[in-house]
PDB file of C-alpha atoms in Angstrom:
ATOM      1  CA  MET A 102     120.843 -57.509 -52.855  1.00  0.00           C
ATOM      2  CA  LEU A 103     122.804 -57.979 -55.897  1.00  0.00           C
ATOM      3  CA  GLY A 104     125.617 -60.567 -56.219  1.00  0.00           C
ATOM      4  CA  MET A 105     128.315 -59.515 -58.674  1.00  0.00           C
ATOM      5  CA  ILE A 106     130.558 -62.252 -59.799  1.00  0.00           C
ATOM      6  CA  ARG A 107     133.940 -61.106 -60.910  1.00  0.00           C
ATOM      7  CA  VAL A 108     135.243 -63.254 -63.553  1.00  0.00           C
ATOM      8  CA  ILE A 109     139.054 -62.534 -62.523  1.00  0.00           C
ATOM      9  CA  THR A 110     140.708 -63.612 -59.749  1.00  0.00           C
ATOM     10  CA  LEU A 111     141.558 -60.525 -57.495  1.00  0.00           C
ATOM     11  CA  GLU A 112     143.252 -60.193 -53.797  1.00  0.00           C
ATOM     12  CA  GLN A 113     142.365 -56.764 -52.943  1.00  0.00           C
ATOM     13  CA  GLU A 114     138.865 -56.304 -51.557  1.00  0.00           C
ATOM     14  CA  GLU A 115     138.680 -52.990 -53.239  1.00  0.00           C
ATOM     15  CA  ALA A 116     139.539 -54.310 -56.220  1.00  0.00           C
ATOM     16  CA  VAL A 117     137.157 -57.109 -56.085  1.00  0.00           C
ATOM     17  CA  HIS A 118     134.193 -54.547 -55.194  1.00  0.00           C
ATOM     18  CA  ARG A 119     135.180 -52.023 -57.952  1.00  0.00           C
ATOM     19  CA  HIS A 120     132.546 -52.653 -60.460  1.00  0.00           C
ATOM     20  CA  GLY A 121     129.933 -53.215 -57.301  1.00  0.00           C
ATOM     21  CA  ALA A 122     131.064 -49.843 -55.871  1.00  0.00           C
ATOM     22  CA  LEU A 123     130.534 -48.201 -59.358  1.00  0.00           C
ATOM     23  CA  LEU A 124     126.721 -49.624 -59.340  1.00  0.00           C
ATOM     24  CA  GLU A 125     125.979 -48.680 -55.760  1.00  0.00           C
ATOM     25  CA  ALA A 126     127.541 -45.155 -56.343  1.00  0.00           C
ATOM     26  CA  ARG A 127     125.342 -44.796 -59.573  1.00  0.00           C
ATOM     27  CA  TYR A 128     122.238 -46.371 -59.220  1.00  0.00           C
ATOM     28  CA  GLY A 129     122.156 -46.884 -55.203  1.00  0.00           C
ATOM     29  CA  LEU A 130     122.278 -50.781 -55.369  1.00  0.00           C
ATOM     30  CA  SER A 131     123.244 -52.794 -52.630  1.00  0.00           C
ATOM     31  CA  VAL A 132     125.857 -54.988 -54.148  1.00  0.00           C
ATOM     32  CA  ILE A 133     128.212 -57.953 -52.501  1.00  0.00           C
ATOM     33  CA  SER A 134     130.955 -58.824 -54.722  1.00  0.00           C
ATOM     34  CA  ARG A 135     133.239 -62.399 -55.041  1.00  0.00           C
ATOM     35  CA  CYS A 136     135.600 -63.260 -57.385  1.00  0.00           C
ATOM     36  CA  ILE A 137     135.967 -67.060 -59.177  1.00  0.00           C
ATOM     37  CA  PRO A 138     139.092 -68.716 -58.021  1.00  0.00           C
ATOM     38  CA  ASP A 139     142.267 -69.534 -60.056  1.00  0.00           C
ATOM     39  CA  GLN A 140     142.014 -67.401 -62.935  1.00  0.00           C
ATOM     40  CA  PRO A 141     144.391 -64.384 -62.695  1.00  0.00           C
ATOM     41  CA  LEU A 142     143.770 -63.229 -66.046  1.00  0.00           C
ATOM     42  CA  GLY A 143     140.122 -63.413 -66.373  1.00  0.00           C
ATOM     43  CA  VAL A 144     138.145 -64.651 -69.392  1.00  0.00           C
ATOM     44  CA  TYR A 145     139.491 -63.937 -72.768  1.00  0.00           C
ATOM     45  CA  ASP A 146     139.461 -66.899 -75.024  1.00  0.00           C
ATOM     46  CA  GLU A 147     137.141 -69.917 -75.282  1.00  0.00           C
ATOM     47  CA  ALA A 148     139.558 -72.022 -73.216  1.00  0.00           C
ATOM     48  CA  THR A 149     139.416 -69.857 -70.156  1.00  0.00           C
ATOM     49  CA  GLU A 150     135.606 -69.256 -70.691  1.00  0.00           C
ATOM     50  CA  GLN A 151     134.655 -72.897 -70.451  1.00  0.00           C
ATOM     51  CA  GLU A 152     137.191 -73.353 -67.323  1.00  0.00           C
ATOM     52  CA  ALA A 153     135.016 -70.147 -65.723  1.00  0.00           C
ATOM     53  CA  ILE A 154     131.494 -71.627 -66.335  1.00  0.00           C
ATOM     54  CA  PRO A 155     131.468 -74.038 -63.529  1.00  0.00           C
ATOM     55  CA  LYS A 156     133.115 -71.769 -61.118  1.00  0.00           C
ATOM     56  CA  ILE A 157     130.718 -69.028 -61.865  1.00  0.00           C
ATOM     57  CA  ILE A 158     127.524 -71.286 -61.544  1.00  0.00           C
ATOM     58  CA  ALA A 159     129.230 -72.387 -57.996  1.00  0.00           C
ATOM     59  CA  LEU A 160     129.508 -69.179 -57.153  1.00  0.00           C
ATOM     60  CA  ALA A 161     126.057 -67.982 -57.831  1.00  0.00           C
ATOM     61  CA  ARG A 162     124.501 -70.494 -56.174  1.00  0.00           C
ATOM     62  CA  GLU A 163     125.993 -69.541 -52.951  1.00  0.00           C
ATOM     63  CA  LEU A 164     125.600 -65.872 -53.425  1.00  0.00           C
ATOM     64  CA  GLU A 165     121.588 -66.819 -53.831  1.00  0.00           C
ATOM     65  CA  GLN A 166     121.910 -69.061 -50.622  1.00  0.00           C
ATOM     66  CA  SER A 167     123.581 -65.962 -48.999  1.00  0.00           C
ATOM     67  CA  GLY A 168     120.435 -64.072 -49.763  1.00  0.00           C
ATOM     68  CA  CYS A 169     121.316 -62.301 -52.983  1.00  0.00           C
ATOM     69  CA  THR A 170     118.189 -61.219 -54.737  1.00  0.00           C
ATOM     70  CA  ALA A 171     119.947 -60.882 -58.348  1.00  0.00           C
ATOM     71  CA  ILE A 172     123.147 -61.880 -59.803  1.00  0.00           C
ATOM     72  CA  GLY A 173     125.545 -59.927 -62.273  1.00  0.00           C
ATOM     73  CA  ILE A 174     128.152 -61.707 -64.144  1.00  0.00           C
ATOM     74  CA  SER A 175     130.886 -59.116 -64.772  1.00  0.00           C
ATOM     75  CA  CYS A 176     132.045 -60.141 -68.201  1.00  0.00           C
ATOM     76  CA  ALA A 177     130.711 -59.151 -71.564  1.00  0.00           C
ATOM     77  CA  ALA A 178     131.047 -62.451 -73.103  1.00  0.00           C
ATOM     78  CA  ASP A 179     128.240 -63.645 -70.612  1.00  0.00           C
ATOM     79  CA  PRO A 180     130.068 -66.840 -69.518  1.00  0.00           C
ATOM     80  CA  GLY A 181     127.574 -69.096 -67.969  1.00  0.00           C
ATOM     81  CA  LEU A 182     124.589 -67.048 -68.508  1.00  0.00           C
ATOM     82  CA  ALA A 183     122.126 -69.481 -69.479  1.00  0.00           C
ATOM     83  CA  GLU A 184     123.413 -72.246 -66.968  1.00  0.00           C
ATOM     84  CA  VAL A 185     123.263 -69.725 -64.115  1.00  0.00           C
ATOM     85  CA  ARG A 186     119.694 -69.018 -65.094  1.00  0.00           C
ATOM     86  CA  ALA A 187     119.181 -72.492 -64.950  1.00  0.00           C
ATOM     87  CA  ALA A 188     120.816 -73.186 -61.762  1.00  0.00           C
ATOM     88  CA  THR A 189     119.408 -70.637 -59.333  1.00  0.00           C
ATOM     89  CA  GLY A 190     116.041 -69.076 -58.823  1.00  0.00           C
ATOM     90  CA  ILE A 191     116.835 -65.256 -59.025  1.00  0.00           C
ATOM     91  CA  PRO A 192     117.251 -63.158 -61.903  1.00  0.00           C
ATOM     92  CA  VAL A 193     120.820 -63.338 -63.649  1.00  0.00           C
ATOM     93  CA  PHE A 194     121.884 -60.173 -65.560  1.00  0.00           C
ATOM     94  CA  GLY A 195     124.986 -60.307 -68.225  1.00  0.00           C
ATOM     95  CA  ALA A 196     127.150 -57.426 -68.773  1.00  0.00           C
ATOM     96  CA  GLY A 197     127.533 -57.878 -72.431  1.00  0.00           C
ATOM     97  CA  SER A 198     123.640 -58.724 -73.265  1.00  0.00           C
ATOM     98  CA  CYS A 199     122.540 -55.624 -71.085  1.00  0.00           C
ATOM     99  CA  THR A 200     124.945 -53.392 -72.792  1.00  0.00           C
ATOM    100  CA  ALA A 201     123.707 -54.613 -76.271  1.00  0.00           C
ATOM    101  CA  HIS A 202     120.086 -54.055 -75.404  1.00  0.00           C
ATOM    102  CA  LEU A 203     121.052 -50.833 -74.105  1.00  0.00           C
ATOM    103  CA  ALA A 204     122.726 -49.769 -77.304  1.00  0.00           C
ATOM    104  CA  LEU A 205     119.634 -50.731 -79.272  1.00  0.00           C
ATOM    105  CA  THR A 206     117.936 -47.947 -77.629  1.00  0.00           C
ATOM    106  CA  ALA A 207     120.491 -45.755 -78.555  1.00  0.00           C
ATOM    107  CA  SER A 208     121.341 -46.228 -82.147  1.00  0.00           C
ATOM    108  CA  ALA A 209     120.764 -48.285 -85.385  1.00  0.00           C
ATOM    109  CA  ARG A 210     124.668 -47.953 -86.327  1.00  0.00           C
ATOM    110  CA  ILE A 211     126.504 -49.789 -83.342  1.00  0.00           C
ATOM    111  CA  GLY A 212     130.096 -50.866 -83.262  1.00  0.00           C
ATOM    112  CA  VAL A 213     131.505 -53.344 -80.743  1.00  0.00           C
ATOM    113  CA  LEU A 214     134.918 -52.614 -78.907  1.00  0.00           C
ATOM    114  CA  THR A 215     136.378 -56.070 -77.619  1.00  0.00           C
ATOM    115  CA  ILE A 216     139.432 -57.489 -76.677  1.00  0.00           C
ATOM    116  CA  LEU A 217     138.382 -60.732 -77.969  1.00  0.00           C
ATOM    117  CA  GLU A 218     139.107 -61.941 -81.454  1.00  0.00           C
ATOM    118  CA  GLU A 219     135.311 -62.140 -82.417  1.00  0.00           C
ATOM    119  CA  VAL A 220     132.637 -60.391 -80.767  1.00  0.00           C
ATOM    120  CA  PRO A 221     130.807 -62.438 -78.336  1.00  0.00           C
ATOM    121  CA  PRO A 222     127.857 -64.464 -79.896  1.00  0.00           C
ATOM    122  CA  LEU A 223     125.109 -63.414 -77.499  1.00  0.00           C
ATOM    123  CA  ILE A 224     126.011 -59.546 -78.263  1.00  0.00           C
ATOM    124  CA  ARG A 225     126.184 -60.299 -82.075  1.00  0.00           C
ATOM    125  CA  SER A 226     122.718 -61.785 -82.118  1.00  0.00           C
ATOM    126  CA  ILE A 227     121.194 -58.999 -80.354  1.00  0.00           C
ATOM    127  CA  LEU A 228     122.432 -56.212 -82.245  1.00  0.00           C
ATOM    128  CA  GLY A 229     121.247 -58.018 -85.409  1.00  0.00           C
ATOM    129  CA  ASP A 230     121.258 -55.612 -88.467  1.00  0.00           C
ATOM    130  CA  ALA A 231     122.543 -52.794 -86.165  1.00  0.00           C
ATOM    131  CA  PHE A 232     125.799 -54.081 -85.719  1.00  0.00           C
ATOM    132  CA  ILE A 233     128.380 -52.312 -88.266  1.00  0.00           C
ATOM    133  CA  GLY A 234     131.245 -53.825 -87.158  1.00  0.00           C
ATOM    134  CA  MET A 235     134.277 -54.725 -84.531  1.00  0.00           C
ATOM    135  CA  GLU A 236     137.465 -53.486 -83.309  1.00  0.00           C
ATOM    136  CA  ARG A 237     140.154 -54.731 -80.964  1.00  0.00           C
ATOM    137  CA  PRO A 238     142.709 -52.589 -79.563  1.00  0.00           C
ATOM    138  CA  GLU A 239     146.360 -53.623 -81.046  1.00  0.00           C
ATOM    139  CA  GLY A 240     148.359 -55.188 -78.407  1.00  0.00           C
ATOM    140  CA  VAL A 241     145.462 -56.031 -75.930  1.00  0.00           C
ATOM    141  CA  VAL A 242     145.081 -59.695 -75.090  1.00  0.00           C
ATOM    142  CA  THR A 243     143.494 -60.060 -71.582  1.00  0.00           C
ATOM    143  CA  THR A 244     142.039 -57.581 -69.295  1.00  0.00           C
ATOM    144  CA  VAL A 245     145.193 -57.289 -67.515  1.00  0.00           C
ATOM    145  CA  ASP A 246     146.864 -55.572 -71.029  1.00  0.00           C
ATOM    146  CA  LEU A 247     143.623 -53.036 -71.127  1.00  0.00           C
ATOM    147  CA  ASN A 248     144.315 -51.534 -67.840  1.00  0.00           C
ATOM    148  CA  THR A 249     147.639 -49.672 -68.768  1.00  0.00           C
ATOM    149  CA  PRO A 250     148.626 -46.531 -70.570  1.00  0.00           C
ATOM    150  CA  ALA A 251     148.989 -48.174 -73.869  1.00  0.00           C
ATOM    151  CA  GLY A 252     146.011 -50.324 -73.563  1.00  0.00           C
ATOM    152  CA  LYS A 253     144.026 -47.130 -72.887  1.00  0.00           C
ATOM    153  CA  ALA A 254     145.784 -45.313 -76.081  1.00  0.00           C
ATOM    154  CA  ALA A 255     145.260 -48.412 -78.225  1.00  0.00           C
ATOM    155  CA  ALA A 256     141.308 -48.465 -77.188  1.00  0.00           C
ATOM    156  CA  LEU A 257     140.826 -45.054 -78.116  1.00  0.00           C
ATOM    157  CA  GLU A 258     142.201 -45.437 -81.436  1.00  0.00           C
ATOM    158  CA  ALA A 259     140.330 -48.521 -82.001  1.00  0.00           C
ATOM    159  CA  ALA A 260     137.163 -46.641 -81.112  1.00  0.00           C
ATOM    160  CA  ARG A 261     138.091 -43.941 -83.430  1.00  0.00           C
ATOM    161  CA  ARG A 262     138.218 -46.817 -86.225  1.00  0.00           C
ATOM    162  CA  LEU A 263     134.665 -47.639 -85.395  1.00  0.00           C
ATOM    163  CA  GLN A 264     133.431 -43.882 -85.557  1.00  0.00           C
ATOM    164  CA  ARG A 265     135.217 -43.964 -89.090  1.00  0.00           C
ATOM    165  CA  MET A 266     133.444 -47.042 -89.855  1.00  0.00           C
ATOM    166  CA  GLY A 267     130.253 -45.409 -89.372  1.00  0.00           C
ATOM    167  CA  ALA A 268     129.118 -46.272 -85.888  1.00  0.00           C
ATOM    168  CA  ASP A 269     127.563 -43.720 -84.032  1.00  0.00           C
ATOM    169  CA  CYS A 270     127.144 -45.542 -80.937  1.00  0.00           C
ATOM    170  CA  ILE A 271     129.956 -47.724 -79.318  1.00  0.00           C
ATOM    171  CA  ALA A 272     129.089 -50.875 -77.114  1.00  0.00           C
ATOM    172  CA  LEU A 273     132.152 -51.460 -74.993  1.00  0.00           C
ATOM    173  CA  SER A 274     132.693 -55.425 -74.757  1.00  0.00           C
ATOM    174  CA  CYS A 275     135.003 -55.914 -71.970  1.00  0.00           C
ATOM    175  CA  THR A 276     134.312 -55.148 -68.207  1.00  0.00           C
ATOM    176  CA  GLY A 277     137.930 -53.994 -67.963  1.00  0.00           C
ATOM    177  CA  PHE A 278     136.880 -50.762 -69.779  1.00  0.00           C
ATOM    178  CA  ALA A 279     134.366 -50.174 -66.603  1.00  0.00           C
ATOM    179  CA  THR A 280     137.745 -50.389 -64.167  1.00  0.00           C
ATOM    180  CA  MET A 281     139.331 -47.620 -66.084  1.00  0.00           C
ATOM    181  CA  GLY A 282     136.591 -45.275 -66.479  1.00  0.00           C
ATOM    182  CA  PHE A 283     136.956 -45.369 -70.509  1.00  0.00           C
ATOM    183  CA  ALA A 284     133.407 -44.599 -71.664  1.00  0.00           C
ATOM    184  CA  ALA A 285     133.355 -41.216 -70.241  1.00  0.00           C
ATOM    185  CA  GLU A 286     136.796 -40.475 -71.652  1.00  0.00           C
ATOM    186  CA  ALA A 287     135.631 -42.115 -75.004  1.00  0.00           C
ATOM    187  CA  GLU A 288     132.476 -40.054 -75.300  1.00  0.00           C
ATOM    188  CA  GLY A 289     134.393 -36.655 -74.434  1.00  0.00           C
ATOM    189  CA  ALA A 290     136.878 -37.629 -77.168  1.00  0.00           C
ATOM    190  CA  LEU A 291     134.832 -38.727 -80.008  1.00  0.00           C
ATOM    191  CA  GLY A 292     131.382 -37.036 -79.324  1.00  0.00           C
ATOM    192  CA  ILE A 293     129.412 -40.259 -79.511  1.00  0.00           C
ATOM    193  CA  ARG A 294     127.656 -42.279 -77.202  1.00  0.00           C
ATOM    194  CA  VAL A 295     130.089 -44.944 -75.512  1.00  0.00           C
ATOM    195  CA  LEU A 296     128.387 -47.585 -73.345  1.00  0.00           C
ATOM    196  CA  ASP A 297     129.888 -49.012 -70.099  1.00  0.00           C
ATOM    197  CA  PRO A 298     129.151 -52.676 -69.648  1.00  0.00           C
ATOM    198  CA  ILE A 299     129.026 -52.800 -65.923  1.00  0.00           C
ATOM    199  CA  LEU A 300     126.772 -49.221 -65.818  1.00  0.00           C
ATOM    200  CA  SER A 301     124.439 -50.974 -68.618  1.00  0.00           C
ATOM    201  CA  LEU A 302     124.051 -54.155 -66.262  1.00  0.00           C
ATOM    202  CA  GLY A 303     123.360 -51.672 -63.274  1.00  0.00           C
ATOM    203  CA  ALA A 304     120.582 -49.673 -65.685  1.00  0.00           C
ATOM    204  CA  ALA A 305     118.960 -53.258 -66.076  1.00  0.00           C
ATOM    205  CA  VAL A 306     119.117 -54.303 -62.659  1.00  0.00           C
ATOM    206  CA  ALA A 307     117.825 -50.892 -61.362  1.00  0.00           C
ATOM    207  CA  ALA A 308     115.018 -50.955 -63.792  1.00  0.00           C
ATOM    208  CA  SER A 309     114.050 -54.568 -62.618  1.00  0.00           C
ATOM    209  CA  HIS A 310     113.711 -53.463 -59.227  1.00  0.00           C
ATOM    210  CA  VAL A 311     115.525 -56.712 -57.915  1.00  0.00           C
ATOM    211  CA  GLY A 312     118.715 -55.472 -56.778  1.00  0.00           C
ATOM    212  CA  GLY A 313     117.645 -53.483 -53.604  1.00  0.00           C
ATOM    213  CA  SER A 314     118.855 -54.556 -50.139  1.00  0.00           C
TER     214      SER A 314
END
């Protein structure tokens, strides 16, 4: 059983489990999804990341105690990844690092599409010399901004800019892109590989054989 930690506070169960449902459908994983409290806009800068980390650690411990055999952190910044690994005795997967590792199997010229002002440090360090640059959708600050018609249009234009910079693979560095199904749409529009962070996490969990029931 994979315990999926959502780093945005959501009220409707369907929304809470949206990323988990993607992994159940694609990889046949068994997933339980939970949100951290009191972060309605999620994690989008250093302050909100630091606010989230203790909540993520506490929730990961709860999920382990409830019988989960692996933890997934549904945020491309991988907040608390090292801390959760230290605090639990089960495998812990971060969406951002999983995306970066998978991108390296596809290309040596990788662009990062993010809603942050900078590429998350772990993603940047993993990509190394394969990193060719980053772009950020204009007018998008939080994942809530991203999941709008204007946000999607701005994201697609930012992806085109990365392609013009020479990227032949794009790593999506926000799990909000998974919520809106952006990777498949961008691949169709650009004709290059675009990696979804949640599906990348699911691929890693499935390969490790720790996310079953």
